[in-house]
Coordinates of C-alpha atoms and ligand atoms in Angstrom, one line a residue:
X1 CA -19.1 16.1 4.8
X2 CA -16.7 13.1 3.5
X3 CA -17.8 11.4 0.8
X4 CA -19.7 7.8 1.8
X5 CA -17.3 4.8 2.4
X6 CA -16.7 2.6 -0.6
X7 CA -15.8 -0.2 2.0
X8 CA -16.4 0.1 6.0
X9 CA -14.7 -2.2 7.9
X10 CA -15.2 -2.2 11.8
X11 CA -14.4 -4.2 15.4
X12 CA -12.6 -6.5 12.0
X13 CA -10.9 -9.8 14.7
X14 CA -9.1 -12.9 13.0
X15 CA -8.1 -15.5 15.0
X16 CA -6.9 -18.7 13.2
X17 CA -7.0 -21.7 14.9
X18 CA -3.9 -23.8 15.7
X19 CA -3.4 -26.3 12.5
X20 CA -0.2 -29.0 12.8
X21 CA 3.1 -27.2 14.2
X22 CA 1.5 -23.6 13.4
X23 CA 0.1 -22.5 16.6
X24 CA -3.0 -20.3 16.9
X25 CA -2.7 -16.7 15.6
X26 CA -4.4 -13.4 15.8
X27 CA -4.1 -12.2 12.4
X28 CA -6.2 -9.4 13.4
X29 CA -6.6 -7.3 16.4
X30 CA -10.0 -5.2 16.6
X31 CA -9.4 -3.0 13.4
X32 CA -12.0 -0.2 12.3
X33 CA -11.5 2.0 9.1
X34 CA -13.5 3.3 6.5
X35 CA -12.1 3.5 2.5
X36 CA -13.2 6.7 0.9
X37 CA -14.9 6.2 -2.7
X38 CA -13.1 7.4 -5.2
X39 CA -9.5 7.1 -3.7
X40 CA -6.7 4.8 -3.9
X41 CA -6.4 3.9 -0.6
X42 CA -3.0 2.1 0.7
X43 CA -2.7 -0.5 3.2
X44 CA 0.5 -1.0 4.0
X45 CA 2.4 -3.1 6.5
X46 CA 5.7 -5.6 6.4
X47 CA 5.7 -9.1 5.8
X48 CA 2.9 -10.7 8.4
X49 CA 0.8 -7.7 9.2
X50 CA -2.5 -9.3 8.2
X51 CA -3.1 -7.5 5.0
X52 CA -4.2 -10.6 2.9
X53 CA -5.9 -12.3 6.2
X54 CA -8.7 -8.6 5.5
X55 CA -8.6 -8.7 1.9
X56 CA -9.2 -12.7 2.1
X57 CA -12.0 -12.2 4.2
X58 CA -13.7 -9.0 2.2
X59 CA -13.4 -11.6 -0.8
X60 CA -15.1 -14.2 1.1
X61 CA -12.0 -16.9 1.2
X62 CA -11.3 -16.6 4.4
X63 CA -14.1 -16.6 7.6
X64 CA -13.6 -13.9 10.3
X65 CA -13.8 -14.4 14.0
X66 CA -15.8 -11.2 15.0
X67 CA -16.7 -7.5 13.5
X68 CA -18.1 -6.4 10.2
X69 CA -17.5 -5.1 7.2
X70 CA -19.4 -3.4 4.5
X71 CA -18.7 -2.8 0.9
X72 CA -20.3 -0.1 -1.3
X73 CA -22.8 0.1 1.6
X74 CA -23.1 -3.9 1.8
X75 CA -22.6 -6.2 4.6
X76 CA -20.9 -9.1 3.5
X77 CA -22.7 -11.0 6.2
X78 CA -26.5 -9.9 5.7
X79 CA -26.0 -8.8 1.2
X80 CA -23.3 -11.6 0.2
X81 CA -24.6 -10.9 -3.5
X82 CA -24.2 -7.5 -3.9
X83 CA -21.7 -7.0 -1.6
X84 CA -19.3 -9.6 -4.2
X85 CA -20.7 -7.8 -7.1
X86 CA -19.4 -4.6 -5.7
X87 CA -15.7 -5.5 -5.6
X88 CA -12.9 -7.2 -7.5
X89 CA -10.4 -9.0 -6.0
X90 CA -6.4 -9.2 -7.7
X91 CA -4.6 -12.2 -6.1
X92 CA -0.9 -11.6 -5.4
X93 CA -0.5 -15.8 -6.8
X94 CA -1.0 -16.1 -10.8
X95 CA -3.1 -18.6 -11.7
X96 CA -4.7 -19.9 -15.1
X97 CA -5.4 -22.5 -16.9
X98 CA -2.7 -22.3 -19.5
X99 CA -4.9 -23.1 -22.7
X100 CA -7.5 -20.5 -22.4
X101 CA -6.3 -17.4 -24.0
X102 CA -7.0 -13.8 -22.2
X103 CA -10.4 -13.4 -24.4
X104 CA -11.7 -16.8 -22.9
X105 CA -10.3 -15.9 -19.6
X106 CA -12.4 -12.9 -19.2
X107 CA -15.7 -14.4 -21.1
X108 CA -15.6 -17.3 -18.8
X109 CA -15.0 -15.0 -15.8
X110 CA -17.8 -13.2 -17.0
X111 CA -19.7 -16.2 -17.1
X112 CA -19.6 -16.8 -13.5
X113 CA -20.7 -13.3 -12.8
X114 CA -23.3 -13.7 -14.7
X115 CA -22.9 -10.9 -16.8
X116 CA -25.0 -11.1 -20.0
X117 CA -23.3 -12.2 -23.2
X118 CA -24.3 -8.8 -24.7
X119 CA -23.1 -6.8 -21.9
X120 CA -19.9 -8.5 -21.9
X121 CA -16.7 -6.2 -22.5
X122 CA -14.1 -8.3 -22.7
X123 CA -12.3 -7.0 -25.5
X124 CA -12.9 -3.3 -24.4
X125 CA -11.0 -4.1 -21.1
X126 CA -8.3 -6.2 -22.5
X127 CA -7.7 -2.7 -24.8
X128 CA -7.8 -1.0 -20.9
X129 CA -4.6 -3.0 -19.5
X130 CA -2.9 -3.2 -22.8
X131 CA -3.9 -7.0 -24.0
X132 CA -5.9 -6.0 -26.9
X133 CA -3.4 -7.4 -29.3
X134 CA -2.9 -10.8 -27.2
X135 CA -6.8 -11.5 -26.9
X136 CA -6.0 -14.9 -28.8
X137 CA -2.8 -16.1 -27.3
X138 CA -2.6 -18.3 -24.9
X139 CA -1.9 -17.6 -21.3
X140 CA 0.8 -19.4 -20.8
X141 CA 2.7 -17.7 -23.6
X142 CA 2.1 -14.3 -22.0
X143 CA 5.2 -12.8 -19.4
X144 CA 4.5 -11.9 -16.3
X145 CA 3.6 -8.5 -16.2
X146 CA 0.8 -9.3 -19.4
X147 CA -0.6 -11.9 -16.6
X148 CA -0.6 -9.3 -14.1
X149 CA -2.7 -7.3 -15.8
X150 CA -4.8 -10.1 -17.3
X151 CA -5.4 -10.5 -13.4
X152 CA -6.1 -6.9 -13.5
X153 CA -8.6 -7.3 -16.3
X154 CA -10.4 -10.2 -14.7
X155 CA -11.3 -8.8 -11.8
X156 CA -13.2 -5.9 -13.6
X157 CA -15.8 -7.8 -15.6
X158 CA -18.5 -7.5 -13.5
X159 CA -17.9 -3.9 -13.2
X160 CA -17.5 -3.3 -9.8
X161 CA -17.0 0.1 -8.2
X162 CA -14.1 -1.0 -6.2
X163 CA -11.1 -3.2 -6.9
X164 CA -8.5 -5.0 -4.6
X165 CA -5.0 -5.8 -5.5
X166 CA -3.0 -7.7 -2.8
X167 CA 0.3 -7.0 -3.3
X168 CA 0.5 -6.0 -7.2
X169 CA 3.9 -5.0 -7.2
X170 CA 5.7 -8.0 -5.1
X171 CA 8.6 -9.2 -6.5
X172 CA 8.1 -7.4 -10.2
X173 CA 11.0 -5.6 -11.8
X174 CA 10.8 -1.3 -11.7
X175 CA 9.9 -1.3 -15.4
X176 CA 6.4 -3.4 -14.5
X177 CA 6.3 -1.6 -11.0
X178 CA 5.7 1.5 -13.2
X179 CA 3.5 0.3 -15.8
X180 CA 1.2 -1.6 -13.0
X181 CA 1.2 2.3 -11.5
X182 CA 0.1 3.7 -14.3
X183 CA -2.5 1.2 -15.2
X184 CA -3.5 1.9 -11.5
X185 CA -4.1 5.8 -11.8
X186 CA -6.1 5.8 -15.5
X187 CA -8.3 3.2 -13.3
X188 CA -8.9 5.4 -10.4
X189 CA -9.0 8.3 -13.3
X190 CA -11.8 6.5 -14.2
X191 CA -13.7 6.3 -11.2
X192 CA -13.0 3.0 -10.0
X193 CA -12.1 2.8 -6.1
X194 CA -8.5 1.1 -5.7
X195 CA -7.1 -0.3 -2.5
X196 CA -3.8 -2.5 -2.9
X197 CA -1.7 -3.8 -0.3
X198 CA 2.1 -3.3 -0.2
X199 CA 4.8 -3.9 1.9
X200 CA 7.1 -1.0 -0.2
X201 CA 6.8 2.6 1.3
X202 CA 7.8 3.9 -1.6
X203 CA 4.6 2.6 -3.7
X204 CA 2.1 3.9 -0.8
X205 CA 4.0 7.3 -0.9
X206 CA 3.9 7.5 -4.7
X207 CA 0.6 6.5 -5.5
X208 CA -2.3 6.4 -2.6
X209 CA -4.2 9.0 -1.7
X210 CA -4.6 7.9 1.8
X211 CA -2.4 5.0 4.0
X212 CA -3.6 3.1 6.4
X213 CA -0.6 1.2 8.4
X214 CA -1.2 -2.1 9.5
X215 CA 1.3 -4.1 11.7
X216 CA 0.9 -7.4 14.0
X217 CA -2.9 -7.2 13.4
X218 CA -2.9 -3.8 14.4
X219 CA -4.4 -0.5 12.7
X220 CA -1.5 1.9 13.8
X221 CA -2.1 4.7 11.3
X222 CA -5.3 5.7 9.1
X223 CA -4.2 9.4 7.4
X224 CA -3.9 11.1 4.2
X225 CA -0.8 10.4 2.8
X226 CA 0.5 13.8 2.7
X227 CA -0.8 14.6 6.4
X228 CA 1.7 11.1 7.7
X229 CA 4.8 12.1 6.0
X230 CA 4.6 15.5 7.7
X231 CA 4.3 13.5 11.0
X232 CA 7.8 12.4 10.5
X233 CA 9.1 15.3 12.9
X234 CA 13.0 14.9 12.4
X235 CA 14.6 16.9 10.5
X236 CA 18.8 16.0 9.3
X237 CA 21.3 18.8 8.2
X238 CA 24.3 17.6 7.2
X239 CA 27.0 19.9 7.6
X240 CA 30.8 19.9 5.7
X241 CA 33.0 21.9 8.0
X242 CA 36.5 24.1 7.0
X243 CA 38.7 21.8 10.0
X244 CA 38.2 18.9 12.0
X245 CA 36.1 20.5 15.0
X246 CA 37.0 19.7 18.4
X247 CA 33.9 20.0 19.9
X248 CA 30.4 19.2 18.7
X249 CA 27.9 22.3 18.3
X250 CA 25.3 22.0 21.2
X251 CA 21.6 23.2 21.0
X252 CA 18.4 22.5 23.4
X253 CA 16.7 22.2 20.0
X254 CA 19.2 19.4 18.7
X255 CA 17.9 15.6 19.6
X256 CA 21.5 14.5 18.1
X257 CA 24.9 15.8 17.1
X258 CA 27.4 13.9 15.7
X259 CA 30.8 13.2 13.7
X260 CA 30.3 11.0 10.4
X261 CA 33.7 12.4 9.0
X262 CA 36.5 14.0 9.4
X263 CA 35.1 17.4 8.5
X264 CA 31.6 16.3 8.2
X265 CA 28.6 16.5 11.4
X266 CA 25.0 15.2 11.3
X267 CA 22.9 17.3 13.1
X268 CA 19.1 15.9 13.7
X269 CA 16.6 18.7 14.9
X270 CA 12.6 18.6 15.6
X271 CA 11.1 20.5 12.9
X272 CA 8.6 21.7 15.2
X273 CA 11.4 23.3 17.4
X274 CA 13.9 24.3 15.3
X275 CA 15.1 25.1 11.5
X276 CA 18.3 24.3 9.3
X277 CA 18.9 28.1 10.0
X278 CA 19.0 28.3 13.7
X279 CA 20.9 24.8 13.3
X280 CA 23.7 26.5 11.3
X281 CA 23.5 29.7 13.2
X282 CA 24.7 27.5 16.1
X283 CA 27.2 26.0 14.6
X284 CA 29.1 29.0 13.4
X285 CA 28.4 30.5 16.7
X286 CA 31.2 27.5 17.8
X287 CA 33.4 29.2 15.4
X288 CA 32.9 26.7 12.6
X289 CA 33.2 27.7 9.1
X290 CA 30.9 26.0 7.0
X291 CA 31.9 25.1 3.7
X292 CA 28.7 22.3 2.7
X293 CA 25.3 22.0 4.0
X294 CA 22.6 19.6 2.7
X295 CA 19.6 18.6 4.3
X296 CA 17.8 15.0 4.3
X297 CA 13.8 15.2 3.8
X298 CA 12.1 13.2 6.3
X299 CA 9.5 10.6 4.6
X300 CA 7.2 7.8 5.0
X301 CA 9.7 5.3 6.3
X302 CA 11.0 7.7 9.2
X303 CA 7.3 7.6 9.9
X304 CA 6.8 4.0 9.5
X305 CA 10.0 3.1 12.0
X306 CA 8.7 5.1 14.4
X307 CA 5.2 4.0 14.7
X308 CA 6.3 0.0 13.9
X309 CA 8.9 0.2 16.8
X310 CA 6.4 1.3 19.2
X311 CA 4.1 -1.4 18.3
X312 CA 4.4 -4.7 20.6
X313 CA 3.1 -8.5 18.8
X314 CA 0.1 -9.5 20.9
X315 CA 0.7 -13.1 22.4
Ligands
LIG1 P1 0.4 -10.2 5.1 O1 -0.5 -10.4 4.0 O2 0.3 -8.8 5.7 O3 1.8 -10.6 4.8 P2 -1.1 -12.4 6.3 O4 -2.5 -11.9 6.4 O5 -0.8 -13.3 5.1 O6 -0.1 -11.1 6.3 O7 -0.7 -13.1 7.6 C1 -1.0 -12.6 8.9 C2 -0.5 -13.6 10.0 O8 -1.4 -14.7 10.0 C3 0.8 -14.2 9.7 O9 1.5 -14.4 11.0 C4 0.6 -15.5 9.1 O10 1.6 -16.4 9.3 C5 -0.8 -15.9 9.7 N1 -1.6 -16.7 8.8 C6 -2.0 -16.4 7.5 N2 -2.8 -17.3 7.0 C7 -2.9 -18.3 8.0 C8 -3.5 -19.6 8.0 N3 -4.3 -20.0 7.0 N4 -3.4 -20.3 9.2 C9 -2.7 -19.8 10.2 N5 -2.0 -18.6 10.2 C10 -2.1 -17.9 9.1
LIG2 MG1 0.0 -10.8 2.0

């Protein structure tokens, strides 16, 4: 049996009103899926999806039109309390007050939580997203990554099983990308519950455990990460060739075959039909010699395309 569901959301409908010129929008169409404890769990989706519009409303900012959600086995409807205690939310926006340094940040934080002065940790967790020696500066002399993962911090003072960023990774340099990763994993490795949002393929691929694809409001994809790579079905061989062929090598099992060079032919296959083998076989059967041959992985974006073309933006 799966583990239980460190967050359930089902029937999940957004529908914001018109407001000025922006007319009305449905920011979310019907989505249903459960995170699994324990995981980091992706959802991913371009520019406009609705990913903040779900984690807005599982941090109570913003109200939902229909469906529920549940987190660590509370409804945010029926257990506000302990379903707010259960999570922490990361902002994609940065925002401080400038003269509180990262110590006060998190005791004040802390403070709204109500977490006991004596159970308070903030020193412990500044040490945990590599602050410890900037518990005293103040936040506006910190760069951006420290206030990233002062965010980071913040969000954990309450202790909460699961923990939300939006979008960690927007618009940060690769050096931060990879720290924010890493600070990621030795949270998870701890046995906190991680879903962030992301727009980059790459980061899903690299770091969740599971993806859920989210485009125009719409759940498209729920999967383990490894299981929706694989679905990606096309397969490229890349072929260097001794002369300039005249014809291109035919096979039922080919979906394409064509001329990118003088001496060089793409050849795209179904990986479920065919294999680079066969591919060459054919080719040389033609009478080409074959002087190069690489092959091109499918990955998550070939997946992505495919099930983001298909997809239609509801009126
Ligand atoms: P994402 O985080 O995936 O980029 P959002 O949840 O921010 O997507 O936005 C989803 C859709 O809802 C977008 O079309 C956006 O313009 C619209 N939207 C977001 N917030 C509001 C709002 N407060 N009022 C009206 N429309 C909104
Ligand atoms: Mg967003």
């Amino acid at each position: 049996m799966e583990s239980p569901a460190a967050i359930s959301i089902n029937n999940l409908v957004k529908r914001y009103a018109p407001a000025g010129n922006a007319p009305a929008k449905l920011a979310l169409n019907d989505v249903s899926f459960d995170v699994p404890q324990g995981q980091i769990f992706g959802l991913l989706g371009p520019n406009g999806a609705g990913k903040s519009t779900l984690i807005n409303i599982l941090a109570g900012l913003v109200m939902k039109t229909s469906g529920t959600a549940e987190i660590w086995g509370f409804d945010i409807d029926k257990d506000i309390r302990n379903a707010k205690r259960s999570i922490g939310i990361v902002p994609q926006e940065i925002v401080f007050d400038p003269f509180f340094t990262p110590f006060e940040v998190l005791e004040n934080q802390a403070g709204l939580y109500g977490v006991p002065k004596a159970a308070r940790k903030s020193l412990e967790l500044l040490g945990q997203v590599h602050l410890a020696d900037k518990a005293q500066a103040y936040a506006r002399t910190l760069s951006g990554g420290m206030k990233r993962r002062l965010l980071i911090a913040k969000a954990l003072v309450h202790t909460p099983p699961v923990i939300v960023l939006d979008e960690p990774t927007a618009g940060v340099d690769v050096e931060l990308r990879r720290q924010l990763w890493e600070l990621v994993s030795e949270l998870n490795a701890g046995g906190v519950t991680v879903v962030l949002t992301t727009h980059y393929l790459e980061e899903a691929e690299q770091l969740c455990d599971r993806i859920a694809i989210i485009n125009h409001g719409q759940l498209i994809a729920n999967k383990p990460t490894r299981e929706l790579v694989e679905m990606a079905r096309e397969k490229v061989v890349v072929v260097t060739l001794d002369g300039d062929p005249d014809t291109l090598p035919m096979h039922p099992a080919f979906l394409k075959s064509e001329k990118t060079g003088e001496r060089t032919i793409e050849i795209t296959y179904d990986k479920d039909r065919s294999n680079a083998g066969e591919v060459l076989a054919a080719v040389q059967a033609q009478g080409l010699g074959i002087i190069d041959v690489t092959t091109r992985e499918a990955d998550l974006e070939d997946v992505f395309v495919h099930l983001t073309s298909a997809a239609k933006e509801p009126a």
